[in-house]
CSV table of C-alpha atoms in Angstrom, one decimal:
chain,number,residue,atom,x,y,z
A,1,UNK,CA,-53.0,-56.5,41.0
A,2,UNK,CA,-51.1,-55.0,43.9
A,3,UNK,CA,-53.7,-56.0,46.5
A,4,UNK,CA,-53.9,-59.5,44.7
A,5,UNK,CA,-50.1,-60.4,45.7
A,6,UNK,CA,-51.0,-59.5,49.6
A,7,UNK,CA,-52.7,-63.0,49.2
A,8,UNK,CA,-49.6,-65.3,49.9
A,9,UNK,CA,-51.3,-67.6,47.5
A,10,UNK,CA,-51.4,-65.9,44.5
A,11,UNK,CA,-48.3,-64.2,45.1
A,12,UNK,CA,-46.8,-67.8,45.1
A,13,UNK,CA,-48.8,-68.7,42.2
A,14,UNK,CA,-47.8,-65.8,39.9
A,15,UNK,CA,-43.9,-66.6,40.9
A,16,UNK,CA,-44.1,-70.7,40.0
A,17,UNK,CA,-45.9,-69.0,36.9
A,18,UNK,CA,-42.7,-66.9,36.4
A,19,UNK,CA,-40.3,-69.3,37.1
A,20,UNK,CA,-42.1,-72.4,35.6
A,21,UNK,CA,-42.2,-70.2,32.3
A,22,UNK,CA,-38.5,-68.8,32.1
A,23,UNK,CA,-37.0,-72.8,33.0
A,24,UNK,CA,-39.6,-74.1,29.9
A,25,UNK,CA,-38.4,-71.0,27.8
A,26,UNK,CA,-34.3,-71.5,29.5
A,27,UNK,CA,-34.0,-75.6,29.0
A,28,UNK,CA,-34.9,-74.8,25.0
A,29,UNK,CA,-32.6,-72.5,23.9
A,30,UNK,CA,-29.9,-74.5,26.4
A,31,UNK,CA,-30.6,-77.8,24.2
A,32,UNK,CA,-30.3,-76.0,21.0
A,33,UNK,CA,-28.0,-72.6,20.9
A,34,UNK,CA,-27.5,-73.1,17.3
A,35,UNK,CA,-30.9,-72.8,16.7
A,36,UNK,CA,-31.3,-69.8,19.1
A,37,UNK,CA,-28.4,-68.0,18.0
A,38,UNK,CA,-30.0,-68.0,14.5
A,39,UNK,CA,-33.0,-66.5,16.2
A,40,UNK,CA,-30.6,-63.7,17.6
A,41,UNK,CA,-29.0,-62.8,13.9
A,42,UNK,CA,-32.3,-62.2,13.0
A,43,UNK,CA,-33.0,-59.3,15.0
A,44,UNK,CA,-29.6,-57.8,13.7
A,45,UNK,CA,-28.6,-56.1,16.4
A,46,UNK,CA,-25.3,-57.6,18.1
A,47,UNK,CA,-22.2,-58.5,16.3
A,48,UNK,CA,-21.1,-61.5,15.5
A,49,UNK,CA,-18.8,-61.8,18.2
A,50,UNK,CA,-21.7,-61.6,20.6
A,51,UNK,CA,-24.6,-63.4,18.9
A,52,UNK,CA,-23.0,-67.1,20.2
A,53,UNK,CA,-21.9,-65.8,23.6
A,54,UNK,CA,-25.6,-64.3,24.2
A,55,UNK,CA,-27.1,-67.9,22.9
A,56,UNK,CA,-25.3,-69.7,25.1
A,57,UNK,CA,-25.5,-67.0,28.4
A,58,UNK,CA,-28.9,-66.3,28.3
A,59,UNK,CA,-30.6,-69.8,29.1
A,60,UNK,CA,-28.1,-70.2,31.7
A,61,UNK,CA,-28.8,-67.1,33.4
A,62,UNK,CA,-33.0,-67.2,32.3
A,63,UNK,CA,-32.9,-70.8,34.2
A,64,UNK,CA,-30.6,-69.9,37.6
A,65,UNK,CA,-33.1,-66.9,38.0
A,66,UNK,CA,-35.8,-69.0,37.3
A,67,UNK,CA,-34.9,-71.6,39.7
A,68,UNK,CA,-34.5,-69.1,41.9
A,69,UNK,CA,-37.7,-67.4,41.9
A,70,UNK,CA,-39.5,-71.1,42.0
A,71,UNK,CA,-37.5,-72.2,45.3
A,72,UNK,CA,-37.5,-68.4,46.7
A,73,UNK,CA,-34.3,-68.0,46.3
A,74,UNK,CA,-33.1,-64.3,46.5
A,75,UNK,CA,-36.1,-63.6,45.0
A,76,UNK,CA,-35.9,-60.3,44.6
A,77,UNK,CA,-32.5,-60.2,42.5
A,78,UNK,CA,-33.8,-63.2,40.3
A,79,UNK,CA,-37.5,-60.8,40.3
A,80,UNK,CA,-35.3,-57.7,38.9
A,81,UNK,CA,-33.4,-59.9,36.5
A,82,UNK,CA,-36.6,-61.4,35.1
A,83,UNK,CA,-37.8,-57.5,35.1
A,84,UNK,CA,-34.9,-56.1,33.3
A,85,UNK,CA,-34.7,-59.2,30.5
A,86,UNK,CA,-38.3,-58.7,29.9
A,87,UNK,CA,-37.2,-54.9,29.5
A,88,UNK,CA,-34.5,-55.7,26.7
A,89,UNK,CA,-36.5,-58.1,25.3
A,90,UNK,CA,-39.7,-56.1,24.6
A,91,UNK,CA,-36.8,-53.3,23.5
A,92,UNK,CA,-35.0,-55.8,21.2
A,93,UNK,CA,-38.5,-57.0,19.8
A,94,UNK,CA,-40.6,-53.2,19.4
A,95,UNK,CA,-36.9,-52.1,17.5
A,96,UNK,CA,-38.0,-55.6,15.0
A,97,UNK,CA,-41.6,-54.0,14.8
A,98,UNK,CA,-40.5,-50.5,14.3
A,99,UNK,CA,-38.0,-52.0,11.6
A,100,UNK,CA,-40.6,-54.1,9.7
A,101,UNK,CA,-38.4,-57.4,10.2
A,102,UNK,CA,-39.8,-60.7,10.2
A,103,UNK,CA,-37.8,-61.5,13.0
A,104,UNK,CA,-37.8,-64.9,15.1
A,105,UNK,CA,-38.1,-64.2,18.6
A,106,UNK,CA,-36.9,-67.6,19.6
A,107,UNK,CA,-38.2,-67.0,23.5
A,108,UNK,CA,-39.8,-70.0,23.4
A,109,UNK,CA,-37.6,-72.3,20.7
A,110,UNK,CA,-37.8,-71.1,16.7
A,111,UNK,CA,-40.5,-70.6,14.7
A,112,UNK,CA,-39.1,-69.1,11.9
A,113,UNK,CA,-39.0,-65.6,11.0
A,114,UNK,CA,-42.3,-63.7,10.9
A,115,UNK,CA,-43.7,-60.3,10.9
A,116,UNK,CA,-47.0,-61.4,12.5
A,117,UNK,CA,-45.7,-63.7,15.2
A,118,UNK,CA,-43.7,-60.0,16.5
A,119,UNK,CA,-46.5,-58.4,18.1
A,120,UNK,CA,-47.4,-61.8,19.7
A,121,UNK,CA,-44.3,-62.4,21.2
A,122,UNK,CA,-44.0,-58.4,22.0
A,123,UNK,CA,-47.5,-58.8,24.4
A,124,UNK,CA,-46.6,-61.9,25.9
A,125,UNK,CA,-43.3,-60.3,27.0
A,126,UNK,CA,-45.1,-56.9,28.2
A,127,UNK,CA,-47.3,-59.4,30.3
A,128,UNK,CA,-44.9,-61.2,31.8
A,129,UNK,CA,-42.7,-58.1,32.3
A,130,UNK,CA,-45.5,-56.6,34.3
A,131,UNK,CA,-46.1,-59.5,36.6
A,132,UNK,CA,-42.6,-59.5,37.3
A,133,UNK,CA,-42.6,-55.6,38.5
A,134,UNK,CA,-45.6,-56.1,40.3
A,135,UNK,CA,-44.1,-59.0,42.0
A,136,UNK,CA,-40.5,-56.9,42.3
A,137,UNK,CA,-42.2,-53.7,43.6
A,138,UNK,CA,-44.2,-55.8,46.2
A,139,UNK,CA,-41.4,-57.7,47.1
A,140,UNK,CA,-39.3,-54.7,47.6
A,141,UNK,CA,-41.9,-53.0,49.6
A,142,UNK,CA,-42.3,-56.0,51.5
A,143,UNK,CA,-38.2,-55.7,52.2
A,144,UNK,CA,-38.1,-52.0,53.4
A,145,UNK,CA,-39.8,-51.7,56.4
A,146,UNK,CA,-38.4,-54.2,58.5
A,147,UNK,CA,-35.0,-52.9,57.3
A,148,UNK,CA,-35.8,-49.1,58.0
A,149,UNK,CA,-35.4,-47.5,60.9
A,150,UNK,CA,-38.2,-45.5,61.7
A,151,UNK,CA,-37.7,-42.3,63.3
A,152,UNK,CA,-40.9,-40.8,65.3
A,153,UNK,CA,-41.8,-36.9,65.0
A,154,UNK,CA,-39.6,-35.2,68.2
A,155,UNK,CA,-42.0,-33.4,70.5
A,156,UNK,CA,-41.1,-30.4,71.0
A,157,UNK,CA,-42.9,-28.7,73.8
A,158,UNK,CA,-44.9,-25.5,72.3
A,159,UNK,CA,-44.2,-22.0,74.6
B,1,UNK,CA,-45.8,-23.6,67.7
B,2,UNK,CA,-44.2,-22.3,64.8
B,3,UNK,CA,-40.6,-23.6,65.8
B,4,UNK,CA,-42.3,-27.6,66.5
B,5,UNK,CA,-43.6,-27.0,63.2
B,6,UNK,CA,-40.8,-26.5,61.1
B,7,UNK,CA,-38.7,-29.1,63.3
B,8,UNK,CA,-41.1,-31.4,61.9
B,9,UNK,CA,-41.5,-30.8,58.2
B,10,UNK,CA,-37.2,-31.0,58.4
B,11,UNK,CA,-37.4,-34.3,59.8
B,12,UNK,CA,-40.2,-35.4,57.2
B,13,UNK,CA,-37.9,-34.0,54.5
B,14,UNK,CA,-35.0,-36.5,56.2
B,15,UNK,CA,-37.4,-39.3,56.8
B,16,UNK,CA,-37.7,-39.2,52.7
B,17,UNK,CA,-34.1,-38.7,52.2
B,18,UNK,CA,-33.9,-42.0,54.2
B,19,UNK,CA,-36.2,-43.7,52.5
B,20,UNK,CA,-35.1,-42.9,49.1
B,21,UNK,CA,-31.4,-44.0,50.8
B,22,UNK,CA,-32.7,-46.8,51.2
B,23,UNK,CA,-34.6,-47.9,47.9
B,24,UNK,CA,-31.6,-47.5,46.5
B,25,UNK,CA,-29.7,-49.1,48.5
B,26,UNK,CA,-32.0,-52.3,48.1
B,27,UNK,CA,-32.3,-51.9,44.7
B,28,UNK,CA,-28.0,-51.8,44.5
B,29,UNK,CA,-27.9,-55.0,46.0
B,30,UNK,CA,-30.1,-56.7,44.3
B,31,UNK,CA,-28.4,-55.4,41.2
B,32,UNK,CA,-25.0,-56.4,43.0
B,33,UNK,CA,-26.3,-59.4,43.7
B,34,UNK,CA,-27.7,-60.0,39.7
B,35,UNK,CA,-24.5,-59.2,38.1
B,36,UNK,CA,-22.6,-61.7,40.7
B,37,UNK,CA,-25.0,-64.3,39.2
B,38,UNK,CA,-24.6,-62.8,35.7
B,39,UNK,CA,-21.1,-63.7,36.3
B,40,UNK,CA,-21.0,-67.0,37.4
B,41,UNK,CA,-23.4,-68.3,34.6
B,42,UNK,CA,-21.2,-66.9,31.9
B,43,UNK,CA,-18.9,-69.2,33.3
B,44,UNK,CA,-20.7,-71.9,33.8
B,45,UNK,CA,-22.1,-71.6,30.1
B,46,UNK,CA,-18.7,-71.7,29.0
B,47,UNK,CA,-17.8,-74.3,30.7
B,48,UNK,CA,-21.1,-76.2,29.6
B,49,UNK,CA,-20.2,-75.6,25.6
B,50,UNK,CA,-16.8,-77.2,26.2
B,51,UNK,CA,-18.7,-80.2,27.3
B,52,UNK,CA,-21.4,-80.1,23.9
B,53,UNK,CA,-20.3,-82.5,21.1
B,54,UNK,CA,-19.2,-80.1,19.1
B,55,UNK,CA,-19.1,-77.1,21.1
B,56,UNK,CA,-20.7,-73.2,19.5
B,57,UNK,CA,-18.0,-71.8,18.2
B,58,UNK,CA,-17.7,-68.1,19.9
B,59,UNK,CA,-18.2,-66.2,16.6
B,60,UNK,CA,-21.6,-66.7,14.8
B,61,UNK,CA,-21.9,-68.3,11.6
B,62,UNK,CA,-24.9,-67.6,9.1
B,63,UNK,CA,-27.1,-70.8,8.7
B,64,UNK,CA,-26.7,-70.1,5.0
B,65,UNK,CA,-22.7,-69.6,5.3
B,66,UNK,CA,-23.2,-72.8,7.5
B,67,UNK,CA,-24.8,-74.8,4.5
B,68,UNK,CA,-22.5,-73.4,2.1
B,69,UNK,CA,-19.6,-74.8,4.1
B,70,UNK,CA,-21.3,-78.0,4.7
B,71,UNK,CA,-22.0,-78.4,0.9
B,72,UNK,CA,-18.4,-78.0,-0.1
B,73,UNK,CA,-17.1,-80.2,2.3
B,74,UNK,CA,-19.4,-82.5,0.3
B,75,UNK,CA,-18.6,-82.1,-2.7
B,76,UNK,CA,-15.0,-83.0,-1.3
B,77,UNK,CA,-15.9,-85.8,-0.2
B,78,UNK,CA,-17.4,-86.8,-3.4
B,79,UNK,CA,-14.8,-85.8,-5.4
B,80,UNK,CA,-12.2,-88.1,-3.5
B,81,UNK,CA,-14.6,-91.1,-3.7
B,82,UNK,CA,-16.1,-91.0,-7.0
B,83,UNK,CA,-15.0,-88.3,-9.1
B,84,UNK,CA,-18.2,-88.5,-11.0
B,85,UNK,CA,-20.4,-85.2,-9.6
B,86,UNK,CA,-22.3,-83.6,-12.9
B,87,UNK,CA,-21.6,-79.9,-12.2
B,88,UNK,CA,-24.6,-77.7,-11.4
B,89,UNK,CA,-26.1,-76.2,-14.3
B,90,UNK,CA,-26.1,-72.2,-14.6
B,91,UNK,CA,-30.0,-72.7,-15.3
B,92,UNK,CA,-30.5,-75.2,-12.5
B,93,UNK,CA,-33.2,-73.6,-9.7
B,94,UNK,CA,-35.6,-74.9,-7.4
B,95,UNK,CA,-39.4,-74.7,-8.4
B,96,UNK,CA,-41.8,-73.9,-5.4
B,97,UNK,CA,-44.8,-76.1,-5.8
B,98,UNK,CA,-48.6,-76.3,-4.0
B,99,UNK,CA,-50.1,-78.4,-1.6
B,100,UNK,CA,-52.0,-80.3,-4.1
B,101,UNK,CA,-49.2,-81.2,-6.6
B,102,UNK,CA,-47.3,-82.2,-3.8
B,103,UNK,CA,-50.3,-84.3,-2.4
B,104,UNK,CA,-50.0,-85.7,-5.7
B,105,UNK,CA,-46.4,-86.4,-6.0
B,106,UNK,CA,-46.1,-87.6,-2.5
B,107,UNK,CA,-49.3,-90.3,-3.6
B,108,UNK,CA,-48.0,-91.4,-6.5
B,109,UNK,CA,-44.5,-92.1,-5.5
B,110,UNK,CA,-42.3,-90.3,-8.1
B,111,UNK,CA,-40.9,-88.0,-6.1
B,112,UNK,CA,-38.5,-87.9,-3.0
B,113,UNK,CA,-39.4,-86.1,-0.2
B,114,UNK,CA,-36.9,-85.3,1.8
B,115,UNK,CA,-37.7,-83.2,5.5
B,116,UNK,CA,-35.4,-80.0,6.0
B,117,UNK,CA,-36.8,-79.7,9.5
B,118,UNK,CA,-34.2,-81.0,12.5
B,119,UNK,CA,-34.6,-84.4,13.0
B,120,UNK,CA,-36.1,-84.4,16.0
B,121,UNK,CA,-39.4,-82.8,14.8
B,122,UNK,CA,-39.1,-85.4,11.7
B,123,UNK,CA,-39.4,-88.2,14.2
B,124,UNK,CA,-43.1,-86.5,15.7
B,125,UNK,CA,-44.5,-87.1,12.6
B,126,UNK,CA,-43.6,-86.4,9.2
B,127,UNK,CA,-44.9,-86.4,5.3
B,128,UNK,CA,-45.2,-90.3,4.7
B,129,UNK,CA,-41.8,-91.7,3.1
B,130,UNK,CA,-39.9,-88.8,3.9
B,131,UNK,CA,-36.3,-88.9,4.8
B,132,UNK,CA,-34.5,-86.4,7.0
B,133,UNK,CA,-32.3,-84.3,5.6
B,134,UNK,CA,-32.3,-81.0,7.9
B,135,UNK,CA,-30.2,-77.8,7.4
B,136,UNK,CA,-28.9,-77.9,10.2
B,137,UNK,CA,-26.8,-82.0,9.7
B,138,UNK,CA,-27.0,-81.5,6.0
B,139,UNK,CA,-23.4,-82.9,5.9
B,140,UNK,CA,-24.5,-86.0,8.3
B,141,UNK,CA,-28.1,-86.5,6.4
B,142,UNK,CA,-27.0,-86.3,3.3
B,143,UNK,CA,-24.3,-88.9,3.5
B,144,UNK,CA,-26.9,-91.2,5.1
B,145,UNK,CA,-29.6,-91.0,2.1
B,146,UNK,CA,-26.6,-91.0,-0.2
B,147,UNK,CA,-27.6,-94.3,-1.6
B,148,UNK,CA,-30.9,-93.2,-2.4
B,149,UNK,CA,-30.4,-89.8,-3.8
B,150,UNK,CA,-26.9,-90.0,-6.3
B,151,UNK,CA,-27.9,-93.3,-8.0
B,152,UNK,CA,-29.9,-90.5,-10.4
B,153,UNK,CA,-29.3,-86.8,-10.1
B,154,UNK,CA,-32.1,-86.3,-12.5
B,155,UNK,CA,-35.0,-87.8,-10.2
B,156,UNK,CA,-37.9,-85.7,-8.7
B,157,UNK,CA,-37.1,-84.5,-5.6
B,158,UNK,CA,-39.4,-82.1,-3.2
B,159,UNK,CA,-38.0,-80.4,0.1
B,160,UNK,CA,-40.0,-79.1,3.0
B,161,UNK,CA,-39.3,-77.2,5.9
B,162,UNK,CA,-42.1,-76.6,9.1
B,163,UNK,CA,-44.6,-73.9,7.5
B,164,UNK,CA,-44.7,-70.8,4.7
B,165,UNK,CA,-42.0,-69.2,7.0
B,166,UNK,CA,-39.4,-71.2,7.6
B,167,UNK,CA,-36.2,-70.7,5.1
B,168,UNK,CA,-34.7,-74.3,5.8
B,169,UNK,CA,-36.5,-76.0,2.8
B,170,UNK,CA,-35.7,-73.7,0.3
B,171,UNK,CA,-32.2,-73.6,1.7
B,172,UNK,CA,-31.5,-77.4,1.5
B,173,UNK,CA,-33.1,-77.3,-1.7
B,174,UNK,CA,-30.7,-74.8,-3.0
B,175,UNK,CA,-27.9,-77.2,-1.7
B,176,UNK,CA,-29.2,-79.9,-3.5
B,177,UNK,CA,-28.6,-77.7,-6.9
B,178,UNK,CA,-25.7,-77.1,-6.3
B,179,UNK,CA,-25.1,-80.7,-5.5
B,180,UNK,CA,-25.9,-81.7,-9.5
B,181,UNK,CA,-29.8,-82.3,-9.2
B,182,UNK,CA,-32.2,-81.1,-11.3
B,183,UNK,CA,-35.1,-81.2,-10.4
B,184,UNK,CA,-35.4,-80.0,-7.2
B,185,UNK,CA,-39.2,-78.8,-5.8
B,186,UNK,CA,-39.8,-77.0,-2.8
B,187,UNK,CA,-43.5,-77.2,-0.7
B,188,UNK,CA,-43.6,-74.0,0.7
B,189,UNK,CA,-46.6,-74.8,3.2
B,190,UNK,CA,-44.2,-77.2,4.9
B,191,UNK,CA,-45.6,-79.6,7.1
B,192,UNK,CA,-48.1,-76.6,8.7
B,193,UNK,CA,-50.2,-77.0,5.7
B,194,UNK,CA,-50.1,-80.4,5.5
B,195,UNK,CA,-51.2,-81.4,9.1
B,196,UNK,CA,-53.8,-79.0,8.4
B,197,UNK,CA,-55.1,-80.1,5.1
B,198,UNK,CA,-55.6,-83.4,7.9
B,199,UNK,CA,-53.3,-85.5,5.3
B,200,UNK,CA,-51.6,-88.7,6.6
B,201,UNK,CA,-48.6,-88.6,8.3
B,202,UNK,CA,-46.0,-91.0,9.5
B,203,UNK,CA,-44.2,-91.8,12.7
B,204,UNK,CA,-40.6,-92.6,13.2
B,205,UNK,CA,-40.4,-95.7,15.8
């Protein structure tokens, strides 16, 4: 996978992938926050006082990175955002699993609660998570060298 | 020898103290950078919501606390126009039914169906002869079909939602109880098992 993103191509691919996916999955729960906010209170794990503000944040914040990413934007920041939302998401739905709650993950609009439908969402969010390091971690090793000074070995004349 | 030696594993160790420097260093901005933008679209999804028709309140509200409310502000509204709403009988429940008795219910027209789905999925396609009454505009549905459902409170009337999982029909079916009818079924495959069963279905224009 590491040596696939060398290829400027696929690299470009995988982040219009990305991006393309989080704006489908963003302009959803924007058109409905109702809806997505019911999602939320399913997993029962915020407040109530957070469960609106969180419907109507996230697809902001899921689209702006996502735009991001697509027009190469500060591509790393919107990369680590992607990486870390993955990260709570795949938290928030493994805690559902571990639970036993039927849980509507709401990612991609509602489906209604379901048990099954967990482990689906779960994968899909582990898969996306890991293009999104592998596309972070080669973006950030892409970023270092030219930014690092590079300090040679001092000869040091042997007696 | 010995000397150039250690000179050089010291400057290795500092090379890597640079270079962890400056992962971290990257990786701060970019997290800088991410809570910046974190920021900003917190406002601008506040900002946004005051411009929704009506905005999400900032508290949540349970769908079924939602319903609840919606119901009562019906039965207001009844009460001040016709006085005439047969309370809900203790007894009163929904019956969950099967595909085929609603197949045969929805053929032979004694029943209305009524789609607890938000409308927009009613107008893809929908159960033929159903009319939209979703969970979510249960207040604004219901006064629409008012015509058609108070005339008799004793009528067959069957409720379904998108599939086995979805709450919404058995919720708006409980509303409807509570509301005086009597009769209330609820098809718990929901339109999943009927577009699978390949039954007809119908198209809003």
């Amino acid at each position: 996978m590491n040596r696939l993103v060398e290829n400027r191509w696929i690299e470009s691919a995988l982040r219009w992938l990305l991006g393309g996916m989080f704006i489908y999955a963003g302009v959803v729960k924007f058109i409905s926050p109702q809806s997505f906010a019911d999602s939320i209170a399913t997993f029962r794990l915020l407040p109530p006082q957070g469960i609106n503000l969180l419907a109507l944040w996230l697809p902001v914040f899921e689209m702006t990175l996502a735009v991001s990413l697509v027009v190469n934007l500060a591509k790393k920041s919107a990369l680590l955002g992607i990486l870390l939302m993955t990260a709570v998401f795949a938290f928030a739905l493994a805690s559902a699993v571990a639970r036993g709650l039927p849980v509507d993950c709401g990612c991609f609009g509602g489906h209604g609660p379901s048990v099954s439908q967990n482990w689906v969402s779960l994968g899909r969010d582990l898969l996306l998570g890991g293009v999104a390091f592998v596309l972070y971690r080669h973006a950030l090793q892409k970023s270092l060298p030219a930014r690092t000074t590079v300090i040679g070995p001092r000869v040091v004349a042997s007696p | 020898m010995k000397s150039a030696l250690s000179v050089s594993s010291e400057e290795k160790k500092g090379r890597g103290e640079l270079s962890a420097f400056r992962w971290q260093h990257v990786i701060g901005t970019d997290l800088l950078r991410l809570g910046v933008l974190a920021t900003a679209c917190m406002c601008a999804a506040l900002v946004f919501n005051q411009l929704r028709e009506p905005p999400l309140s900032l508290t949540y509200v349970s769908k079924q606390s939602r319903l609840e409310q919606a119901v009562a502000r019906v039965v207001d509204s009844e009460d001040k126009s016709t006085e005439n709403i047969p309370p809900a009988t203790a007894t009163a429940t929904s019956q969950v039914i099967g595909l085929p008795e609603f197949q045969q219910l929805v053929q032979s027209k004694r029943v209305v169906v009524l789609d607890a789905r938000p409308e927009i999925f009613h107008r893809l396609g929908h159960v033929p002869g159903a009319l939209s009454l979703s969970r979510e505009a249960f207040e604004q549905d219901y006064a629409r079909w008012r015509s058609v459902l108070e005339p008799s409170r004793d009528q067959l009337v069957a409720v379904y939602c998108s599939s086995a999982s979805c709450e919404d029909s058995q919720m708006v079916a409980d509303a409807l109880v509570k509301l005086g009818y009597r009769h209330v079924l609820v098809f718990k495959g929901g339109w999943d098992e009927w577009t699978k069963a390949d039954l007809p279905e119908e198209k809003q224009q």
